[in-house]
Coordinates of N, CA, C and O in Angstrom, one line a residue:
M1 N 93.7 124.5 106.2 CA 95.1 124.3 105.7 C 95.8 123.5 106.8 O 96.4 122.5 106.5
L2 N 95.8 124.0 108.1 CA 96.5 123.3 109.2 C 95.8 122.0 109.5 O 96.5 121.0 109.8
D3 N 94.5 121.9 109.3 CA 93.7 120.7 109.5 C 94.2 119.6 108.6 O 94.4 118.5 108.9
N4 N 94.4 120.0 107.3 CA 94.9 119.2 106.3 C 96.3 118.6 106.6 O 96.6 117.5 106.5
F5 N 97.1 119.6 107.0 CA 98.5 119.2 107.4 C 98.5 118.2 108.5 O 99.2 117.1 108.3
W6 N 97.7 118.4 109.6 CA 97.7 117.4 110.7 C 97.1 116.1 110.3 O 97.5 115.1 110.7
F7 N 96.1 116.2 109.4 CA 95.4 114.9 108.9 C 96.5 114.1 108.2 O 96.6 112.9 108.4
N8 N 97.3 114.7 107.3 CA 98.3 114.0 106.5 C 99.4 113.4 107.4 O 99.9 112.3 107.2
V9 N 99.8 114.3 108.4 CA 100.9 113.8 109.3 C 100.4 112.6 110.1 O 101.1 111.6 110.3
Q10 N 99.1 112.7 110.6 CA 98.5 111.6 111.4 C 98.4 110.4 110.6 O 98.5 109.3 111.0
Y11 N 98.0 110.6 109.3 CA 97.9 109.4 108.4 C 99.2 108.7 108.2 O 99.3 107.5 108.3
G12 N 100.3 109.5 108.2 CA 101.7 108.9 108.1 C 102.0 108.1 109.4 O 102.5 107.0 109.4
M13 N 101.6 108.8 110.6 CA 101.9 108.1 111.9 C 101.1 106.8 112.0 O 101.6 105.8 112.5
N14 N 99.8 106.9 111.6 CA 98.9 105.7 111.7 C 99.4 104.6 110.8 O 99.2 103.4 111.2
H15 N 100.0 104.9 109.7 CA 100.5 103.9 108.8 C 101.6 103.1 109.5 O 101.7 101.9 109.4
V16 N 102.5 103.7 110.3 CA 103.5 103.1 111.0 C 103.0 102.3 112.2 O 103.4 101.2 112.5
L17 N 102.1 103.0 112.9 CA 101.6 102.5 114.2 C 100.4 101.5 114.1 O 99.9 101.0 115.1
D18 N 100.0 101.3 112.9 CA 98.8 100.4 112.6 C 99.1 99.0 113.2 O 100.1 98.3 112.7
I19 N 98.3 98.5 114.1 CA 98.5 97.2 114.7 C 98.4 96.1 113.7 O 99.0 95.0 113.9
N20 N 97.6 96.3 112.6 CA 97.5 95.2 111.6 C 98.7 95.2 110.7 O 98.9 94.2 110.1
G21 N 99.4 96.3 110.6 CA 100.6 96.3 109.7 C 101.8 96.4 110.6 O 102.7 97.3 110.4
Y22 N 101.9 95.5 111.5 CA 103.0 95.6 112.5 C 104.4 95.2 111.9 O 105.4 95.3 112.6
D23 N 104.5 94.9 110.6 CA 105.8 94.6 110.0 C 106.7 95.8 110.1 O 107.9 95.7 110.3
H24 N 106.1 97.0 110.0 CA 106.9 98.2 110.1 C 107.6 98.4 111.5 O 108.7 98.7 111.6
V25 N 106.8 98.1 112.5 CA 107.3 98.1 113.9 C 108.3 97.1 114.1 O 109.4 97.3 114.7
L26 N 108.1 95.9 113.6 CA 109.1 94.8 113.7 C 110.4 95.2 113.1 O 111.5 94.9 113.6
F27 N 110.4 95.8 111.9 CA 111.6 96.2 111.2 C 112.3 97.3 112.1 O 113.6 97.2 112.3
L28 N 111.6 98.2 112.6 CA 112.2 99.3 113.4 C 112.8 98.7 114.7 O 113.9 99.1 115.2
M29 N 112.2 97.7 115.3 CA 112.7 97.0 116.5 C 114.1 96.4 116.2 O 115.0 96.6 117.0
V30 N 114.2 95.6 115.1 CA 115.5 95.0 114.8 C 116.5 96.0 114.3 O 117.7 95.8 114.5
L31 N 116.1 97.1 113.8 CA 117.0 98.1 113.3 C 117.6 98.8 114.6 O 118.8 99.1 114.6
A32 N 116.8 99.1 115.6 CA 117.2 99.9 116.8 C 117.8 99.0 117.9 O 118.6 99.6 118.7
V33 N 117.5 97.7 118.0 CA 117.9 96.9 119.1 C 119.4 96.9 119.4 O 119.8 96.8 120.6
P34 N 120.3 96.9 118.4 CA 121.7 96.9 118.7 C 122.3 98.1 119.4 O 123.4 98.1 119.8
Y35 N 121.5 99.2 119.5 CA 122.0 100.5 119.9 C 121.6 100.9 121.3 O 120.6 100.4 121.8
L36 N 122.4 101.8 121.8 CA 122.1 102.4 123.1 C 121.7 103.9 122.9 O 121.9 104.4 121.8
F37 N 121.3 104.5 124.0 CA 120.9 105.9 123.9 C 122.0 106.8 123.4 O 121.8 107.8 122.7
K38 N 123.2 106.5 123.8 CA 124.4 107.3 123.3 C 124.6 107.2 121.8 O 125.2 108.1 121.2
D39 N 124.0 106.2 121.2 CA 124.1 106.1 119.7 C 122.9 106.8 119.0 O 122.7 106.5 117.8
W40 N 122.2 107.7 119.7 CA 120.9 108.2 119.1 C 121.1 108.9 117.7 O 120.2 108.8 116.9
K41 N 122.3 109.5 117.5 CA 122.5 110.2 116.2 C 122.5 109.2 115.1 O 121.9 109.4 114.0
R42 N 123.2 108.1 115.3 CA 123.3 107.0 114.3 C 122.0 106.4 114.1 O 121.6 106.1 112.9
V43 N 121.2 106.1 115.1 CA 119.9 105.5 115.0 C 119.0 106.4 114.3 O 118.2 106.0 113.4
L44 N 119.0 107.7 114.6 CA 118.2 108.7 113.9 C 118.5 108.8 112.4 O 117.6 108.9 111.6
L45 N 119.8 108.7 112.1 CA 120.2 108.7 110.7 C 119.7 107.4 110.0 O 119.2 107.5 108.8
L46 N 119.8 106.3 110.6 CA 119.2 105.0 110.0 C 117.7 105.2 109.8 O 117.2 104.8 108.7
V47 N 117.0 105.7 110.8 CA 115.6 105.8 110.7 C 115.2 106.8 109.5 O 114.3 106.5 108.7
S48 N 116.0 107.9 109.4 CA 115.8 108.8 108.3 C 116.1 108.2 107.0 O 115.4 108.5 106.0
M49 N 117.1 107.4 106.9 CA 117.4 106.7 105.6 C 116.2 105.8 105.2 O 115.8 105.7 104.0
F50 N 115.6 105.1 106.2 CA 114.5 104.3 106.0 C 113.3 105.1 105.5 O 112.6 104.7 104.5
T51 N 113.0 106.2 106.1 CA 111.9 107.1 105.7 C 112.2 107.7 104.3 O 111.2 107.7 103.5
L52 N 113.4 108.0 104.0 CA 113.8 108.5 102.7 C 113.5 107.4 101.6 O 112.8 107.8 100.6
G53 N 113.9 106.2 101.9 CA 113.6 105.1 100.9 C 112.1 104.9 100.8 O 111.5 104.8 99.7
H54 N 111.4 104.9 101.9 CA 109.9 104.7 101.9 C 109.2 105.8 101.1 O 108.3 105.6 100.3
T55 N 109.7 107.1 101.3 CA 109.1 108.2 100.6 C 109.4 108.2 99.1 O 108.5 108.5 98.3
L56 N 110.6 107.8 98.8 CA 111.0 107.7 97.4 C 110.1 106.7 96.6 O 109.7 107.0 95.5
S57 N 109.8 105.6 97.2 CA 109.0 104.6 96.5 C 107.5 105.1 96.4 O 106.9 104.9 95.4
L58 N 107.1 105.9 97.3 CA 105.8 106.5 97.2 C 105.7 107.6 96.1 O 104.7 107.7 95.4
V59 N 106.8 108.3 96.0 CA 106.9 109.3 94.9 C 106.8 108.6 93.5 O 106.1 109.0 92.7
L60 N 107.6 107.5 93.4 CA 107.6 106.7 92.2 C 106.2 106.2 91.8 O 105.8 106.2 90.7
A61 N 105.5 105.8 92.9 CA 104.1 105.2 92.7 C 103.1 106.3 92.4 O 102.2 106.2 91.6
A62 N 103.2 107.4 93.2 CA 102.2 108.5 93.1 C 102.2 109.1 91.7 O 101.2 109.5 91.2
Y63 N 103.4 109.2 91.1 CA 103.5 109.8 89.8 C 103.5 108.7 88.7 O 104.0 109.0 87.6
S64 N 103.1 107.5 89.0 CA 103.0 106.4 88.1 C 104.3 106.1 87.3 O 104.3 105.7 86.2
I65 N 105.5 106.3 88.0 CA 106.7 105.9 87.4 C 107.0 104.5 87.5 O 107.6 103.9 86.6
V66 N 106.6 103.8 88.6 CA 106.7 102.4 88.7 C 105.4 101.8 89.1 O 104.5 102.4 89.7
T67 N 105.2 100.5 88.7 CA 104.1 99.7 89.1 C 104.7 98.4 89.7 O 105.7 98.0 89.1
V68 N 104.1 97.9 90.7 CA 104.8 96.8 91.4 C 103.9 95.6 91.5 O 102.6 95.8 91.5
N69 N 104.5 94.4 91.6 CA 103.7 93.2 91.9 C 103.5 93.2 93.4 O 104.4 93.0 94.2
G70 N 102.3 93.4 93.8 CA 101.9 93.5 95.2 C 102.3 92.2 96.0 O 102.8 92.3 97.1
K71 N 102.1 91.0 95.4 CA 102.4 89.8 96.1 C 104.0 89.7 96.3 O 104.4 89.2 97.4
L72 N 104.8 90.1 95.4 CA 106.2 90.1 95.5 C 106.7 91.0 96.6 O 107.5 90.6 97.5
V73 N 106.1 92.2 96.7 CA 106.5 93.2 97.7 C 106.1 92.6 99.1 O 106.9 92.7 100.0
E74 N 104.9 92.1 99.2 CA 104.4 91.6 100.5 C 105.3 90.4 100.9 O 105.4 90.1 102.1
F75 N 105.9 89.7 100.0 CA 106.8 88.6 100.3 C 108.2 89.2 100.8 O 108.8 88.8 101.7
L76 N 108.6 90.3 100.1 CA 109.9 90.9 100.4 C 110.0 91.7 101.7 O 111.0 91.7 102.3
I77 N 108.9 92.2 102.1 CA 108.9 93.0 103.4 C 109.3 92.2 104.6 O 110.3 92.6 105.2
P78 N 108.7 91.0 104.8 CA 109.2 90.2 106.0 C 110.7 89.7 105.7 O 111.4 89.5 106.7
I79 N 111.0 89.5 104.5 CA 112.4 89.1 104.2 C 113.4 90.2 104.7 O 114.4 89.8 105.3
T80 N 113.1 91.5 104.5 CA 114.0 92.5 104.9 C 114.1 92.5 106.4 O 115.2 92.8 107.0
I81 N 113.0 92.2 107.1 CA 113.0 92.1 108.6 C 113.9 90.9 109.0 O 114.7 91.1 109.9
L82 N 113.7 89.8 108.4 CA 114.5 88.6 108.7 C 116.0 88.8 108.5 O 116.8 88.4 109.3
I83 N 116.3 89.4 107.4 CA 117.7 89.7 107.1 C 118.3 90.6 108.2 O 119.4 90.3 108.7
T84 N 117.6 91.6 108.6 CA 118.1 92.5 109.6 C 118.2 91.8 111.0 O 119.2 92.0 111.7
A85 N 117.3 91.0 111.3 CA 117.3 90.2 112.5 C 118.5 89.2 112.5 O 119.3 89.1 113.5
I86 N 118.7 88.5 111.4 CA 119.9 87.6 111.3 C 121.2 88.3 111.3 O 122.1 87.9 112.0
Y87 N 121.2 89.5 110.7 CA 122.4 90.3 110.7 C 122.8 90.7 112.2 O 123.9 90.6 112.6
N88 N 121.8 91.0 113.0 CA 122.0 91.3 114.4 C 122.6 90.2 115.2 O 123.5 90.3 115.9
V89 N 122.0 89.0 114.9 CA 122.4 87.7 115.6 C 123.9 87.4 115.3 O 124.6 87.1 116.2
F90 N 124.2 87.6 114.0 CA 125.6 87.2 113.6 C 126.7 88.3 113.9 O 127.8 88.0 113.9
T91 N 126.2 89.5 114.2 CA 127.2 90.6 114.5 C 127.2 91.0 115.9 O 128.0 91.8 116.3
T92 N 126.3 90.4 116.8 CA 126.3 90.7 118.2 C 127.6 90.3 118.8 O 128.1 89.2 118.6
G93 N 128.1 91.2 119.6 CA 129.4 91.0 120.3 C 130.6 91.3 119.5 O 131.7 91.4 120.1
K94 N 130.5 91.5 118.2 CA 131.6 91.9 117.4 C 131.8 93.4 117.6 O 130.9 94.1 117.8
K95 N 133.0 93.8 117.4 CA 133.3 95.3 117.5 C 132.5 96.0 116.4 O 132.7 95.7 115.2
A96 N 131.7 96.9 116.9 CA 130.9 97.7 115.9 C 131.7 98.7 115.1 O 132.6 99.4 115.7
K97 N 131.5 98.7 113.8 CA 132.2 99.7 113.0 C 131.4 100.9 113.0 O 130.8 101.3 112.0
S98 N 131.2 101.6 114.2 CA 130.3 102.6 114.4 C 130.5 103.9 113.6 O 129.6 104.7 113.4
N99 N 131.7 104.0 113.1 CA 132.0 105.2 112.3 C 131.8 105.1 110.8 O 131.8 106.0 110.1
K100 N 131.6 103.8 110.4 CA 131.4 103.6 109.0 C 129.9 103.7 108.7 O 129.1 103.1 109.3
I101 N 129.6 104.5 107.7 CA 128.2 104.6 107.3 C 127.8 103.5 106.4 O 127.0 102.6 106.7
G102 N 128.5 103.4 105.3 CA 128.5 102.2 104.3 C 127.2 101.4 104.1 O 126.1 101.9 104.0
L103 N 127.5 100.1 104.1 CA 126.5 99.1 103.7 C 125.2 99.2 104.5 O 124.1 99.1 104.0
L104 N 125.3 99.3 105.8 CA 124.1 99.3 106.7 C 123.1 100.4 106.3 O 121.9 100.2 106.2
F105 N 123.6 101.6 106.0 CA 122.8 102.8 105.6 C 122.1 102.6 104.3 O 121.0 102.9 104.1
F106 N 122.9 102.1 103.3 CA 122.4 101.8 102.0 C 121.4 100.7 102.0 O 120.3 100.7 101.3
T107 N 121.6 99.7 102.8 CA 120.7 98.6 103.0 C 119.4 99.1 103.6 O 118.3 98.7 103.1
T108 N 119.5 99.9 104.6 CA 118.3 100.5 105.2 C 117.5 101.4 104.2 O 116.3 101.3 104.2
L109 N 118.2 102.1 103.4 CA 117.5 102.9 102.4 C 116.8 102.0 101.4 O 115.6 102.2 101.1
F110 N 117.4 100.9 101.0 CA 116.8 100.0 100.0 C 115.6 99.3 100.7 O 114.6 99.2 100.1
F111 N 115.8 98.9 101.9 CA 114.6 98.3 102.7 C 113.5 99.2 102.8 O 112.3 98.8 102.8
G112 N 113.8 100.5 103.0 CA 112.7 101.5 103.0 C 112.0 101.6 101.7 O 110.7 101.8 101.7
I113 N 112.7 101.5 100.6 CA 112.0 101.5 99.3 C 111.1 100.3 99.2 O 109.9 100.4 98.8
V114 N 111.5 99.1 99.6 CA 110.7 97.9 99.6 C 109.4 98.1 100.5 O 108.3 97.8 100.0
H115 N 109.6 98.6 101.7 CA 108.5 98.8 102.6 C 107.5 99.8 102.0 O 106.3 99.7 102.1
G116 N 108.0 100.9 101.4 CA 107.2 101.9 100.8 C 106.4 101.4 99.6 O 105.2 101.7 99.5
L117 N 107.0 100.5 98.8 CA 106.2 99.9 97.7 C 105.0 99.1 98.2 O 104.0 99.0 97.5
G118 N 105.2 98.5 99.4 CA 104.1 97.8 100.0 C 102.9 98.6 100.3 O 101.7 98.1 100.3
F119 N 103.1 99.9 100.4 CA 102.0 100.8 100.8 C 101.6 101.7 99.6 O 100.7 102.5 99.6
A120 N 102.4 101.5 98.5 CA 102.2 102.4 97.3 C 100.8 102.5 96.7 O 100.3 103.5 96.4
R121 N 100.2 101.3 96.6 CA 98.9 101.3 96.0 C 97.8 102.1 96.8 O 97.1 102.9 96.3
E122 N 97.9 101.9 98.1 CA 96.9 102.6 99.0 C 97.2 104.1 99.0 O 96.3 104.9 98.9
F123 N 98.5 104.4 99.0 CA 98.9 105.8 99.0 C 98.5 106.5 97.6 O 98.1 107.6 97.6
K124 N 98.6 105.8 96.6 CA 98.2 106.3 95.2 C 96.7 106.7 95.2 O 96.3 107.7 94.7
M125 N 95.9 105.8 95.8 CA 94.5 106.1 95.9 C 94.2 107.3 96.8 O 93.4 108.1 96.5
F126 N 95.0 107.3 97.9 CA 94.8 108.4 98.9 C 95.2 109.8 98.2 O 94.6 110.8 98.4
S127 N 96.3 109.7 97.4 CA 96.8 111.0 96.9 C 96.2 111.3 95.5 O 96.4 112.4 95.0
G128 N 95.4 110.4 95.0 CA 94.8 110.5 93.7 C 94.0 111.8 93.4 O 94.1 112.5 92.4
K129 N 93.3 112.3 94.5 CA 92.4 113.5 94.3 C 93.2 114.7 94.7 O 92.7 115.8 94.4
S130 N 94.4 114.6 95.2 CA 95.2 115.8 95.7 C 95.8 116.5 94.5 O 96.3 115.9 93.6
E131 N 95.7 117.9 94.6 CA 96.3 118.7 93.5 C 97.8 118.8 93.8 O 98.6 119.0 92.9
N132 N 98.2 118.8 95.1 CA 99.6 119.0 95.4 C 100.1 117.7 96.1 O 100.2 117.6 97.3
K133 N 100.5 116.7 95.2 CA 101.0 115.4 95.7 C 102.3 115.6 96.5 O 102.5 114.8 97.5
L134 N 103.2 116.5 96.1 CA 104.4 116.6 96.7 C 104.3 117.1 98.2 O 104.9 116.6 99.1
E135 N 103.4 118.0 98.4 CA 103.1 118.5 99.7 C 102.5 117.4 100.6 O 102.9 117.2 101.8
L136 N 101.6 116.7 100.0 CA 101.0 115.5 100.7 C 102.1 114.5 101.1 O 102.1 114.0 102.2
L137 N 103.0 114.2 100.2 CA 104.1 113.3 100.4 C 105.0 113.7 101.6 O 105.4 113.0 102.4
I138 N 105.3 115.0 101.6 CA 106.2 115.6 102.7 C 105.5 115.5 104.0 O 106.1 115.1 105.0
E139 N 104.2 115.8 104.1 CA 103.5 115.8 105.3 C 103.3 114.3 105.8 O 103.5 114.0 107.0
F140 N 103.1 113.4 104.9 CA 102.9 112.0 105.2 C 104.3 111.5 105.7 O 104.3 110.7 106.7
A141 N 105.4 111.8 105.0 CA 106.7 111.4 105.4 C 107.1 111.9 106.8 O 107.7 111.2 107.6
L142 N 106.6 113.1 107.1 CA 106.9 113.7 108.5 C 106.2 112.9 109.5 O 106.7 112.6 110.6
G143 N 104.9 112.4 109.2 CA 104.2 111.6 110.1 C 104.9 110.2 110.3 O 105.0 109.7 111.5
I144 N 105.4 109.7 109.2 CA 106.2 108.4 109.3 C 107.4 108.6 110.2 O 107.7 107.8 111.1
E145 N 108.1 109.6 110.0 CA 109.4 109.9 110.7 C 109.1 110.0 112.2 O 109.8 109.5 113.1
L146 N 108.0 110.8 112.5 CA 107.6 111.0 114.0 C 107.3 109.7 114.6 O 107.8 109.4 115.7
A147 N 106.5 108.9 114.0 CA 106.1 107.6 114.5 C 107.3 106.7 114.7 O 107.4 106.0 115.7
Q148 N 108.2 106.7 113.7 CA 109.4 105.8 113.8 C 110.3 106.3 114.9 O 110.8 105.4 115.6
V149 N 110.5 107.6 115.1 CA 111.3 108.1 116.2 C 110.7 107.6 117.6 O 111.4 107.2 118.5
I150 N 109.4 107.6 117.7 CA 108.7 107.2 118.9 C 109.0 105.7 119.2 O 109.4 105.3 120.3
I151 N 108.8 104.9 118.2 CA 109.1 103.4 118.3 C 110.5 103.2 118.7 O 110.8 102.4 119.6
V152 N 111.5 103.8 118.0 CA 112.9 103.6 118.2 C 113.2 104.1 119.7 O 114.0 103.4 120.4
F153 N 112.6 105.2 120.1 CA 112.9 105.7 121.5 C 112.4 104.6 122.5 O 113.1 104.3 123.5
V154 N 111.2 104.1 122.2 CA 110.7 103.0 123.1 C 111.6 101.8 123.2 O 111.9 101.3 124.3
V155 N 112.1 101.4 122.0 CA 113.0 100.2 122.0 C 114.3 100.5 122.7 O 114.7 99.7 123.5
L156 N 114.9 101.7 122.5 CA 116.1 102.1 123.2 C 115.8 102.2 124.7 O 116.7 101.8 125.6
F157 N 114.7 102.7 125.1 CA 114.3 102.9 126.5 C 114.1 101.5 127.2 O 114.7 101.3 128.3
I158 N 113.4 100.6 126.6 CA 113.2 99.3 127.1 C 114.5 98.5 127.2 O 114.8 97.9 128.2
G159 N 115.4 98.7 126.2 CA 116.7 98.1 126.2 C 117.5 98.7 127.4 O 118.2 97.9 128.1
F160 N 117.4 100.0 127.6 CA 118.1 100.6 128.7 C 117.7 100.0 130.1 O 118.5 99.7 130.9
L161 N 116.4 99.9 130.2 CA 115.8 99.3 131.5 C 116.3 97.9 131.7 O 116.7 97.5 132.8
C162 N 116.2 97.1 130.6 CA 116.6 95.7 130.7 C 118.0 95.5 131.1 O 118.4 94.7 131.9
Q163 N 118.9 96.4 130.5 CA 120.3 96.2 130.7 C 120.8 96.9 132.0 O 121.8 96.5 132.5
T164 N 120.1 97.9 132.5 CA 120.6 98.5 133.7 C 119.9 98.0 135.0 O 120.5 97.7 135.9
I165 N 118.6 97.9 134.9 CA 117.8 97.4 136.1 C 117.8 95.9 136.2 O 118.1 95.4 137.3
F166 N 117.5 95.2 135.1 CA 117.4 93.8 135.1 C 118.7 93.1 134.8 O 118.7 91.8 134.8
R167 N 119.7 93.8 134.5 CA 121.1 93.3 134.3 C 121.1 92.3 133.2 O 121.9 91.3 133.2
V168 N 120.3 92.5 132.2 CA 120.4 91.6 131.0 C 121.6 92.1 130.2 O 121.8 93.3 130.0
T169 N 122.4 91.2 129.7 CA 123.6 91.7 128.9 C 123.1 92.2 127.6 O 122.1 91.8 127.1
R170 N 123.9 93.1 127.1 CA 123.6 93.7 125.8 C 123.5 92.6 124.7 O 122.5 92.7 123.9
R171 N 124.4 91.7 124.7 CA 124.4 90.6 123.8 C 123.1 89.8 123.8 O 122.4 89.5 122.8
D172 N 122.7 89.4 125.1 CA 121.4 88.7 125.2 C 120.2 89.5 124.8 O 119.3 88.9 124.2
W173 N 120.2 90.7 125.1 CA 119.1 91.6 124.7 C 118.9 91.6 123.2 O 117.8 91.4 122.6
I174 N 120.0 91.8 122.5 CA 120.0 91.8 121.0 C 119.6 90.5 120.4 O 118.7 90.4 119.5
M175 N 120.2 89.4 121.0 CA 119.9 88.0 120.5 C 118.4 87.7 120.7 O 117.8 87.2 119.8
V176 N 117.9 88.0 121.9 CA 116.5 87.6 122.2 C 115.5 88.3 121.3 O 114.6 87.7 120.7
I177 N 115.6 89.7 121.3 CA 114.7 90.5 120.5 C 114.8 90.1 119.0 O 113.8 89.9 118.3
S178 N 116.0 90.0 118.5 CA 116.2 89.6 117.1 C 115.6 88.3 116.8 O 115.0 88.1 115.7
S179 N 115.8 87.3 117.7 CA 115.3 85.9 117.5 C 113.8 85.9 117.5 O 113.1 85.2 116.7
V180 N 113.2 86.7 118.5 CA 111.7 86.7 118.6 C 111.1 87.3 117.3 O 110.2 86.8 116.7
V181 N 111.7 88.4 116.8 CA 111.2 89.0 115.6 C 111.4 88.1 114.4 O 110.4 88.0 113.6
A182 N 112.5 87.4 114.3 CA 112.7 86.4 113.3 C 111.6 85.3 113.3 O 111.1 85.0 112.3
G183 N 111.3 84.9 114.5 CA 110.3 83.9 114.7 C 108.9 84.4 114.3 O 108.1 83.6 113.8
L184 N 108.7 85.7 114.4 CA 107.4 86.2 114.0 C 107.3 86.4 112.5 O 106.2 86.3 112.0
V185 N 108.4 86.7 111.9 CA 108.3 87.0 110.4 C 108.4 85.7 109.5 O 107.9 85.7 108.4
I186 N 109.0 84.6 110.1 CA 109.1 83.4 109.3 C 107.7 82.9 108.8 O 107.5 82.7 107.6
P187 N 106.7 82.9 109.7 CA 105.3 82.5 109.2 C 104.8 83.5 108.2 O 104.0 83.1 107.3
M188 N 105.1 84.8 108.3 CA 104.7 85.7 107.3 C 105.2 85.4 106.0 O 104.5 85.5 104.9
I189 N 106.5 85.0 105.9 CA 107.1 84.6 104.7 C 106.5 83.3 104.1 O 106.2 83.3 102.9
M190 N 106.4 82.3 105.0 CA 105.8 81.1 104.5 C 104.4 81.2 104.1 O 103.9 80.5 103.2
G191 N 103.6 82.1 104.7 CA 102.2 82.3 104.3 C 102.0 83.3 103.2 O 100.8 83.6 102.9
S192 N 103.1 83.7 102.6 CA 102.9 84.7 101.5 C 102.1 84.2 100.4 O 102.2 83.0 100.0
D193 N 101.3 85.1 99.8 CA 100.5 84.8 98.6 C 101.3 84.4 97.4 O 100.8 83.8 96.4
L194 N 102.6 84.7 97.4 CA 103.5 84.4 96.3 C 103.6 82.9 96.1 O 103.8 82.5 95.0
F195 N 103.4 82.2 97.2 CA 103.5 80.7 97.1 C 102.2 80.0 96.9 O 102.1 78.8 96.8
N196 N 101.1 80.8 97.0 CA 99.8 80.1 97.0 C 99.1 80.3 95.6 O 99.4 81.3 94.9

């Protein structure tokens, strides 16, 4: 029982930390880069919204409520990363509306749904033999959340080091990371099977 639990949690963690599927990591980087350690509650809430969206799409797929065009989803995933990176570039240095939950949280939830749909087919095969899909989903989502918290913590920590020890301005830190991520996802968008 406990072995199963840990297997499913690790499966969720591996999904996020998979070096071949680094789009998940890139999204979390641009999601977390505008924030500092003191903003950890807000960042955690954003990450949880993303996990919620991701899990929601897996529920819809596991119970055959939705079927998706894989090529379209694989095209949309880097688009969500690019939008977030561009948002960072254009809002850097502006006064953060840190108390408003609003659009950013709903956008993150929606982007979580898109990213989850990208994994839906594999998850459906994985959960196909399981008698308790809901339990499997919760354990998998827990693994996703744990891995995402680790990535976000690393991004916040590196940001802290760069801004305190190396005296990189917060604006430059956000601009550089967001631009690098945008540069990495543009070829993913251009190379999408949707255009081939």
